[in-house]
Every structure is written in C-alpha cells, then in structure tokens.
mmCIF file of C-alpha atoms in Angstrom:
data_model
loop_
_atom_site.group_PDB
_atom_site.id
_atom_site.type_symbol
_atom_site.label_atom_id
_atom_site.label_comp_id
_atom_site.label_asym_id
_atom_site.label_seq_id
_atom_site.Cartn_x
_atom_site.Cartn_y
_atom_site.Cartn_z
ATOM 1 C CA MET A 1 -12.736 24.460 -20.513
ATOM 2 C CA THR A 2 -13.377 21.066 -21.269
ATOM 3 C CA LEU A 3 -12.139 18.909 -24.154
ATOM 4 C CA PRO A 4 -14.965 17.951 -26.456
ATOM 5 C CA ARG A 5 -15.377 13.855 -26.601
ATOM 6 C CA GLN A 6 -15.599 12.742 -29.997
ATOM 7 C CA ARG A 7 -15.869 9.310 -31.656
ATOM 8 C CA GLY A 8 -14.030 7.923 -34.806
ATOM 9 C CA LEU A 9 -11.399 9.787 -34.381
ATOM 10 C CA THR A 10 -7.955 9.416 -36.669
ATOM 11 C CA GLY A 11 -5.007 8.150 -35.679
ATOM 12 C CA GLN A 12 -3.111 11.618 -35.827
ATOM 13 C CA ALA A 13 -6.274 13.176 -33.657
ATOM 14 C CA ALA A 14 -6.494 10.209 -31.509
ATOM 15 C CA ASP A 15 -2.954 11.141 -30.458
ATOM 16 C CA ALA A 16 -3.197 14.872 -30.141
ATOM 17 C CA ALA A 17 -6.112 14.404 -28.290
ATOM 18 C CA ILE A 18 -4.398 11.839 -25.686
ATOM 19 C CA ASP A 19 -1.134 14.307 -25.540
ATOM 20 C CA THR A 20 -3.697 17.305 -24.517
ATOM 21 C CA ALA A 21 -5.452 15.202 -22.071
ATOM 22 C CA CYS A 22 -2.179 14.392 -20.367
ATOM 23 C CA ARG A 23 -0.845 17.543 -20.321
ATOM 24 C CA ARG A 24 -4.009 18.770 -18.432
ATOM 25 C CA LEU A 25 -4.056 15.783 -16.187
ATOM 26 C CA ARG A 26 -0.242 16.237 -15.505
ATOM 27 C CA LEU A 27 0.304 12.572 -16.403
ATOM 28 C CA PRO A 28 3.880 12.845 -18.487
ATOM 29 C CA SER A 29 4.583 9.506 -18.055
ATOM 30 C CA THR A 30 1.683 8.142 -19.696
ATOM 31 C CA ARG A 31 2.078 11.308 -22.443
ATOM 32 C CA ASN A 32 6.039 10.032 -23.453
ATOM 33 C CA GLU A 33 4.887 6.025 -23.002
ATOM 34 C CA PHE A 34 1.613 5.904 -24.548
ATOM 35 C CA PRO A 35 3.126 5.706 -28.582
ATOM 36 C CA ASP A 36 5.493 2.650 -27.438
ATOM 37 C CA ILE A 37 2.663 0.731 -25.015
ATOM 38 C CA ALA A 38 -0.022 1.086 -27.745
ATOM 39 C CA ASP A 39 2.189 -0.654 -30.206
ATOM 40 C CA ARG A 40 3.101 -3.568 -27.976
ATOM 41 C CA ALA A 41 -0.533 -3.886 -27.072
ATOM 42 C CA VAL A 42 -1.681 -4.182 -30.944
ATOM 43 C CA LYS A 43 1.310 -6.519 -31.494
ATOM 44 C CA ASP A 44 0.658 -8.585 -28.537
ATOM 45 C CA GLN A 45 -3.388 -8.346 -28.694
ATOM 46 C CA MET A 46 -3.924 -6.983 -25.429
ATOM 47 C CA THR A 47 -7.147 -6.888 -24.011
ATOM 48 C CA TYR A 48 -8.412 -2.875 -23.412
ATOM 49 C CA ARG A 49 -7.914 -4.085 -19.585
ATOM 50 C CA GLY A 50 -4.113 -4.907 -20.278
ATOM 51 C CA PHE A 51 -3.392 -1.956 -22.144
ATOM 52 C CA LEU A 52 -4.916 0.318 -19.424
ATOM 53 C CA ALA A 53 -3.140 -1.374 -16.467
ATOM 54 C CA GLU A 54 0.365 -0.913 -18.540
ATOM 55 C CA LEU A 55 -0.518 2.593 -18.901
ATOM 56 C CA LEU A 56 -1.587 3.419 -15.614
ATOM 57 C CA MET A 57 1.517 1.016 -14.096
ATOM 58 C CA ALA A 58 4.380 2.867 -16.108
ATOM 59 C CA GLU A 59 2.896 6.476 -14.386
ATOM 60 C CA CYS A 60 2.809 4.987 -11.549
ATOM 61 C CA GLU A 61 6.492 3.531 -11.447
ATOM 62 C CA ASP A 62 7.707 6.761 -12.788
ATOM 63 C CA ARG A 63 5.889 9.242 -10.337
ATOM 64 C CA ALA A 64 7.637 7.158 -7.442
ATOM 65 C CA ARG A 65 11.398 7.028 -9.506
ATOM 66 C CA ARG A 66 10.908 10.883 -9.337
ATOM 67 C CA ARG A 67 9.411 11.185 -5.696
ATOM 68 C CA SER A 68 12.895 9.087 -5.028
ATOM 69 C CA GLU A 69 14.651 11.401 -6.631
ATOM 70 C CA ARG A 70 13.230 14.551 -4.785
ATOM 71 C CA ARG A 71 13.840 12.892 -1.708
ATOM 72 C CA ILE A 72 17.657 12.012 -2.243
ATOM 73 C CA THR A 73 18.014 15.886 -3.715
ATOM 74 C CA ALA A 74 16.349 17.123 -0.427
ATOM 75 C CA ALA A 75 18.861 15.549 1.741
ATOM 76 C CA GLY A 76 21.747 17.243 0.624
ATOM 77 C CA PHE A 77 23.668 14.309 0.500
ATOM 78 C CA PRO A 78 27.720 15.492 -0.681
ATOM 79 C CA SER A 79 28.002 12.880 -3.498
ATOM 80 C CA GLU A 80 26.105 10.142 -5.194
ATOM 81 C CA LYS A 81 26.683 6.334 -3.678
ATOM 82 C CA SER A 82 24.842 3.234 -4.274
ATOM 83 C CA LEU A 83 24.286 0.229 -2.497
ATOM 84 C CA ARG A 84 23.876 -1.598 -5.837
ATOM 85 C CA THR A 85 27.391 -0.506 -6.991
ATOM 86 C CA PHE A 86 28.902 -0.990 -3.630
ATOM 87 C CA ASP A 87 32.256 -3.047 -4.202
ATOM 88 C CA PHE A 88 32.047 -5.756 -1.016
ATOM 89 C CA ASP A 89 35.265 -7.445 -2.450
ATOM 90 C CA ALA A 90 37.254 -4.197 -2.290
ATOM 91 C CA ASN A 91 36.578 -5.044 1.884
ATOM 92 C CA PRO A 92 36.019 -8.585 2.383
ATOM 93 C CA ASN A 93 35.705 -7.712 6.347
ATOM 94 C CA ILE A 94 32.258 -6.074 5.644
ATOM 95 C CA ASP A 95 29.528 -8.579 5.762
ATOM 96 C CA PRO A 96 26.661 -7.861 2.706
ATOM 97 C CA ALA A 97 24.189 -9.699 4.351
ATOM 98 C CA THR A 98 24.681 -7.308 7.594
ATOM 99 C CA ILE A 99 24.627 -3.681 5.160
ATOM 100 C CA HIS A 100 21.401 -5.421 3.694
ATOM 101 C CA THR A 101 20.010 -5.822 7.069
ATOM 102 C CA LEU A 102 20.329 -2.229 7.220
ATOM 103 C CA ALA A 103 19.104 -1.360 4.052
ATOM 104 C CA SER A 104 15.937 -2.636 4.850
ATOM 105 C CA CYS A 105 15.631 0.305 7.097
ATOM 106 C CA GLU A 106 13.693 -1.568 9.883
ATOM 107 C CA TRP A 107 16.150 0.061 12.233
ATOM 108 C CA ILE A 108 14.767 3.751 11.032
ATOM 109 C CA LYS A 109 11.118 2.435 11.091
ATOM 110 C CA LYS A 110 11.604 1.483 15.031
ATOM 111 C CA GLY A 111 13.544 4.999 15.716
ATOM 112 C CA GLN A 112 16.524 3.098 16.409
ATOM 113 C CA PRO A 113 19.923 4.919 16.131
ATOM 114 C CA LEU A 114 23.360 3.989 14.098
ATOM 115 C CA ARG A 115 26.849 4.516 15.089
ATOM 116 C CA LEU A 116 29.988 4.400 12.536
ATOM 117 C CA ILE A 117 33.214 4.492 13.807
ATOM 118 C CA GLY A 118 36.559 4.484 12.164
ATOM 119 C CA ASP A 119 39.176 6.370 11.089
ATOM 120 C CA CYS A 120 39.656 8.626 8.015
ATOM 121 C CA GLY A 121 39.575 6.457 4.749
ATOM 122 C CA THR A 122 38.048 3.545 6.422
ATOM 123 C CA GLY A 123 34.143 3.836 4.498
ATOM 124 C CA LYS A 124 32.343 5.443 7.203
ATOM 125 C CA SER A 125 31.159 8.508 5.363
ATOM 126 C CA HIS A 126 30.160 6.138 2.447
ATOM 127 C CA MET A 127 28.344 3.788 3.849
ATOM 128 C CA LEU A 128 26.253 6.549 5.894
ATOM 129 C CA ILE A 129 25.592 8.188 2.498
ATOM 130 C CA ILE A 130 24.612 4.462 0.758
ATOM 131 C CA LEU A 131 22.156 3.753 4.029
ATOM 132 C CA GLY A 132 20.682 7.201 3.757
ATOM 133 C CA THR A 133 20.266 6.962 0.292
ATOM 134 C CA GLU A 134 18.314 3.627 0.521
ATOM 135 C CA ALA A 135 15.910 4.995 3.042
ATOM 136 C CA ALA A 136 15.336 7.706 0.919
ATOM 137 C CA MET A 137 14.244 5.455 -1.848
ATOM 138 C CA LYS A 138 12.351 3.940 0.422
ATOM 139 C CA GLY A 139 10.044 6.742 0.974
ATOM 140 C CA TYR A 140 12.146 8.315 4.504
ATOM 141 C CA ARG A 141 12.487 11.779 4.660
ATOM 142 C CA VAL A 142 16.211 12.138 5.208
ATOM 143 C CA ARG A 143 18.932 15.130 5.638
ATOM 144 C CA TYR A 144 22.528 14.774 5.937
ATOM 145 C CA THR A 145 24.608 17.102 7.151
ATOM 146 C CA LEU A 146 28.390 17.656 8.739
ATOM 147 C CA ALA A 147 28.556 18.045 12.660
ATOM 148 C CA THR A 148 30.120 21.210 12.636
ATOM 149 C CA LYS A 149 27.851 22.498 10.128
ATOM 150 C CA LEU A 150 25.035 21.211 12.028
ATOM 151 C CA VAL A 151 26.188 23.168 15.287
ATOM 152 C CA ASN A 152 26.975 26.440 13.430
ATOM 153 C CA GLU A 153 23.243 26.526 12.100
ATOM 154 C CA LEU A 154 22.010 26.033 15.617
ATOM 155 C CA VAL A 155 23.989 28.882 17.112
ATOM 156 C CA GLU A 156 22.814 31.221 14.940
ATOM 157 C CA ALA A 157 19.324 30.074 14.934
ATOM 158 C CA ALA A 158 19.971 31.070 18.844
ATOM 159 C CA ASP A 159 21.121 34.349 17.998
ATOM 160 C CA GLU A 160 18.568 34.839 15.770
ATOM 161 C CA LYS A 161 15.891 33.415 18.138
ATOM 162 C CA GLN A 162 14.890 30.637 15.350
ATOM 163 C CA LEU A 163 16.054 28.087 17.253
ATOM 164 C CA ASN A 164 13.056 26.078 18.399
ATOM 165 C CA LYS A 165 12.109 26.425 14.677
ATOM 166 C CA THR A 166 15.338 24.774 13.600
ATOM 167 C CA ILE A 167 15.373 22.268 16.201
ATOM 168 C CA ALA A 168 11.845 21.051 15.219
ATOM 169 C CA ARG A 169 12.852 21.440 11.181
ATOM 170 C CA TYR A 170 15.537 18.891 12.055
ATOM 171 C CA GLY A 171 12.989 16.860 14.416
ATOM 172 C CA ARG A 172 11.061 16.082 11.896
ATOM 173 C CA VAL A 173 12.891 13.961 9.386
ATOM 174 C CA ASP A 174 12.844 10.190 9.442
ATOM 175 C CA LEU A 175 16.892 9.928 9.266
ATOM 176 C CA LEU A 176 19.083 12.771 10.137
ATOM 177 C CA CYS A 177 23.038 11.597 8.993
ATOM 178 C CA ILE A 178 25.399 13.321 10.840
ATOM 179 C CA ASP A 179 29.131 13.309 9.461
ATOM 180 C CA GLU A 180 32.432 13.905 10.696
ATOM 181 C CA ALA A 181 31.722 14.051 14.022
ATOM 182 C CA GLY A 182 34.550 13.905 16.547
ATOM 183 C CA TYR A 183 36.932 16.092 14.125
ATOM 184 C CA MET A 184 36.742 19.593 15.877
ATOM 185 C CA GLU A 185 36.372 20.527 19.373
ATOM 186 C CA LEU A 186 32.821 21.603 20.245
ATOM 187 C CA ASP A 187 32.494 24.411 23.435
ATOM 188 C CA ARG A 188 29.466 23.681 26.146
ATOM 189 C CA HIS A 189 27.245 26.114 23.985
ATOM 190 C CA GLY A 190 27.605 24.147 20.924
ATOM 191 C CA ALA A 191 27.394 21.007 22.460
ATOM 192 C CA GLU A 192 24.275 21.331 24.283
ATOM 193 C CA LEU A 193 22.282 22.327 21.043
ATOM 194 C CA LEU A 194 23.341 19.484 19.433
ATOM 195 C CA PHE A 195 22.216 17.516 22.497
ATOM 196 C CA GLN A 196 18.759 19.241 21.742
ATOM 197 C CA VAL A 197 18.161 17.807 18.432
ATOM 198 C CA LEU A 198 19.328 14.697 19.738
ATOM 199 C CA THR A 199 16.710 14.795 22.409
ATOM 200 C CA GLU A 200 14.035 15.831 20.031
ATOM 201 C CA ARG A 201 14.737 12.739 17.721
ATOM 202 C CA GLU A 202 15.153 10.334 20.757
ATOM 203 C CA GLU A 203 13.296 7.167 20.393
ATOM 204 C CA ASN A 204 11.074 8.674 17.835
ATOM 205 C CA ASN A 205 13.400 9.276 14.469
ATOM 206 C CA SER A 206 16.634 7.860 13.966
ATOM 207 C CA VAL A 207 19.825 9.397 13.399
ATOM 208 C CA ALA A 208 22.942 8.040 12.202
ATOM 209 C CA ILE A 209 26.288 9.361 12.696
ATOM 210 C CA ALA A 210 29.975 9.070 11.654
ATOM 211 C CA SER A 211 32.897 9.874 13.736
ATOM 212 C CA ASN A 212 36.604 9.207 13.642
ATOM 213 C CA GLU A 213 36.581 8.884 17.728
ATOM 214 C CA SER A 214 35.317 5.658 19.615
ATOM 215 C CA PHE A 215 33.151 6.657 22.407
ATOM 216 C CA GLY A 216 35.665 7.022 24.739
ATOM 217 C CA GLY A 217 37.485 9.713 22.975
ATOM 218 C CA TRP A 218 34.440 11.765 22.546
ATOM 219 C CA THR A 219 35.500 14.158 25.415
ATOM 220 C CA LYS A 220 37.980 15.446 22.731
ATOM 221 C CA THR A 221 35.157 16.426 20.923
ATOM 222 C CA PHE A 222 32.146 16.987 23.752
ATOM 223 C CA THR A 223 34.426 18.334 26.122
ATOM 224 C CA ASP A 224 31.475 18.653 29.021
ATOM 225 C CA PRO A 225 31.734 15.335 30.239
ATOM 226 C CA ARG A 226 27.769 15.213 31.493
ATOM 227 C CA VAL A 227 26.764 16.207 27.947
ATOM 228 C CA CYS A 228 29.203 13.564 26.356
ATOM 229 C CA ALA A 229 27.767 11.143 28.650
ATOM 230 C CA ALA A 230 24.118 11.941 27.844
ATOM 231 C CA ILE A 231 25.012 12.135 24.047
ATOM 232 C CA VAL A 232 26.507 8.783 24.149
ATOM 233 C CA ASP A 233 23.419 7.036 26.201
ATOM 234 C CA ARG A 234 21.054 8.759 23.298
ATOM 235 C CA LEU A 235 23.138 7.177 20.405
ATOM 236 C CA THR A 236 23.870 3.742 22.124
ATOM 237 C CA PHE A 237 20.275 2.652 23.446
ATOM 238 C CA ASN A 238 18.860 0.220 20.907
ATOM 239 C CA GLY A 239 21.444 1.067 18.345
ATOM 240 C CA ALA A 240 23.758 -0.695 16.081
ATOM 241 C CA ILE A 241 27.460 0.207 16.284
ATOM 242 C CA ILE A 242 29.667 -0.262 12.862
ATOM 243 C CA GLU A 243 33.192 -0.317 13.506
ATOM 244 C CA THR A 244 35.169 0.481 9.976
ATOM 245 C CA GLY A 245 38.906 0.113 11.046
ATOM 246 C CA THR A 246 41.904 1.801 11.015
ATOM 247 C CA ASP A 247 43.015 1.045 7.464
ATOM 248 C CA SER A 248 42.349 3.800 4.937
ATOM 249 C CA HIS A 249 41.082 2.450 1.941
ATOM 250 C CA ARG A 250 41.875 5.288 -0.094
ATOM 251 C CA LEU A 251 45.447 5.621 0.741
ATOM 252 C CA ALA A 252 45.703 1.371 0.120
ATOM 253 C CA SER A 253 44.212 2.402 -3.297
ATOM 254 C CA THR A 254 46.889 5.254 -3.998
ATOM 255 C CA ARG A 255 49.907 3.213 -2.741
ATOM 256 C CA GLY A 256 49.213 -0.294 -4.525
ATOM 257 C CA PRO A 257 48.902 -3.568 -2.789
ATOM 258 C CA CYS A 258 51.226 -3.661 -0.160
ATOM 259 C CA ARG A 259 52.849 -7.083 1.517
ATOM 260 C CA GLY A 260 53.016 -7.839 4.841
ATOM 261 C CA THR A 261 49.880 -4.796 6.032
ATOM 262 C CA ARG A 262 48.161 -5.954 9.020
ATOM 263 C CA ARG A 263 44.207 -5.196 8.626
ATOM 264 C CA ARG A 264 42.119 -4.343 11.357
ATOM 265 C CA GLN A 265 38.651 -6.856 10.952
ATOM 266 C CA LEU A 266 35.556 -4.783 10.663
ATOM 267 C CA LYS A 267 33.555 -5.442 13.657
ATOM 268 C CA ILE A 268 29.631 -4.823 13.149
ATOM 269 C CA PHE A 269 27.088 -4.606 16.485
ATOM 270 C CA LEU A 270 23.066 -5.167 15.851
ATOM 271 C CA PRO A 271 20.747 -5.357 18.406
ATOM 272 C CA ALA A 272 19.962 -8.865 18.597
ATOM 273 C CA SER A 273 16.671 -8.610 17.243
ATOM 274 C CA GLU A 274 17.808 -7.503 13.777
ATOM 275 C CA HIS A 275 21.097 -9.007 13.798
ATOM 276 C CA PRO A 276 21.030 -11.827 11.019
ATOM 277 C CA THR A 277 23.190 -14.751 12.868
ATOM 278 C CA ARG A 278 21.935 -13.619 16.331
ATOM 279 C CA GLY A 279 26.181 -14.032 16.390
ATOM 280 C CA ARG A 280 29.014 -13.033 19.111
ATOM 281 C CA GLU A 281 29.033 -9.466 18.051
ATOM 282 C CA THR A 282 25.419 -8.908 19.171
ATOM 283 C CA LYS A 283 26.482 -10.260 22.694
ATOM 284 C CA ASP A 284 29.186 -7.980 22.649
ATOM 285 C CA HIS A 285 27.113 -4.792 21.994
ATOM 286 C CA ASN A 286 24.630 -5.687 24.527
ATOM 287 C CA ALA A 287 27.320 -5.326 26.806
ATOM 288 C CA ILE A 288 28.095 -1.643 25.902
ATOM 289 C CA SER A 289 26.153 1.089 27.977
ATOM 290 C CA PRO A 290 26.580 4.568 28.554
ATOM 291 C CA ALA A 291 27.711 3.933 32.143
ATOM 292 C CA ALA A 292 30.634 1.412 30.630
ATOM 293 C CA VAL A 293 31.860 4.039 28.664
ATOM 294 C CA SER A 294 35.176 6.218 29.609
ATOM 295 C CA LEU A 295 34.792 9.298 29.438
ATOM 296 C CA LYS A 296 38.596 9.985 28.928
ATOM 297 C CA PRO A 297 40.336 10.750 25.960
ATOM 298 C CA GLN A 298 41.764 7.485 24.278
ATOM 299 C CA ALA A 299 45.742 8.121 23.659
ATOM 300 C CA SER A 300 46.090 7.799 19.672
ATOM 301 C CA LYS A 301 47.505 4.573 18.553
#
C-alpha cells in the first residue's frame, strides 16, 4: 500500500503524513527530530537543501549511536567504563597520551595484541574495559570474557562436538578481551584449548588480556611449559604491554591517603611505530621476546 501524494496539506495533515512515512521507512530519528528541526529552519531561514541536510544528518548520527550501543552491549562488559570520565589525576603515572594512542585502535586495525599486567586493584580490568569500549564505539566487534569462563566454554564445546564452531565464533570478533588470566591454574587440556583460540586470531584479530602475573609467573596458570611459551609468544609479538604496578587503588581509596607509601611507577611499552614519544620504554619492550622470558614461577614479593 502506497501513500497518496497530496499538495497543499495543512500543517496538521503534513505532520501526520510525515509521521506515517517515517514509521514505514523506519526513520525514528527523523520522526522524533523533525518538529524541532523544522521550527529551527523557519527561524534561521534555512534553504530547502539545508533543512534536508540537517534532517538526514540527525538520522545518521542517531543510527551510529545506536549501532555503538548495540556493539557495546554485545561485547558483554561487566560494567560501563568510559575514557571521557577516566580520572588520570588519580594515578599520575598513567600517561594520558599513551592511553589515547591505544584508544585510537590502530593496534586493533593491525591485529596486534595488548597485555595488561598488575596486581589486584591497580586498574588493569578498568583499562581493559575502557579500551574495549572505545573499540566498540569506533565500529569494531568486541567480546569480553573471563579467562576461566572462556576455558570452561571451550571444554563444554569440545564435549558437545562444537569446538570448531565455538573457536570460529571467538575468532571472528575484531577484539577479544580476556580478563583475570593468571588467577586459576589451567590443566593441559584447558591451556591447549585457549591456545587454539589465540592461534585462530594470530596476526589477524587482536587479543587484549589482563593478568595479575608477569610472564615469568605464567607457568602457575599454564602448567605445561611448551604451551606456556607458545601462548607468551602470541601475546608478545608486535604487541603493547602495560604494567599497572602493585599498589591497589581500591585499597588506597578505602584507607585514605597514607604517608610514606611508596608507589611503583607504571610502565607502558608500545611498539616503536606507535609510541607517542619513541622513548626508553619502547627500547625496553623491543628487548622482550618469548625466548627471554623465564618460564619458572617467580616468588611472590
């Protein structure tokens, strides 16, 4: 059924016709924004072309916003975190320029990995969610999961003969965020399944992983040394490493300011091509290689 085209409609009839047409064409923003934009067009004496441009741009902007919201929801983040509201003053060791470099998502475009290392409460999960959210807002498909949850899902998929399908599903997203790696020991089977996911994504799609263990302590989680070395290799090649330190910000905010507390300086390592200053940290990172990583568990400090 088509709408009859009429000329000389009254204002009320024209509004009704516009509302009906927008519903059929599925233009919710145009339907909602039209009255205000039309009134502003009359007041500002816009041309017909100018009025139409404003109307279409409002629809495009709203559609982009709703797409971003859907991608953020699909990512499965446990909470909402935003770079715009992040308080850099709370931790002066975090370089805003470096974080904004990562937020530009060039590393995701290149399929490079990101590694966040630090003790509980140092902000690594917060930063993981922020960077994942920025990626979703820029149009990338993102998936967030806990390391143990991912491994359990892979084990169940293997039992149900659905492993290839599950690995392919995790391989398709542009950025896979794996949180809380290193908190629980994985047996050989679980580690091998996780390794398959990382292999599926290697040099094609990015992985961002947050862990409370440095590379030297990863044999506590991945008990097979060869699997551990292979996983470290995939998470360090051309990747960025962020160390969030050992001082818990949550604990500090609970206790209040403490005098005489020593803070470990946060270190950030980026590939030389992406570091905003190409400073000393970049050179240190280039010295890191899987072969140089000790696979013996480190004694806790």
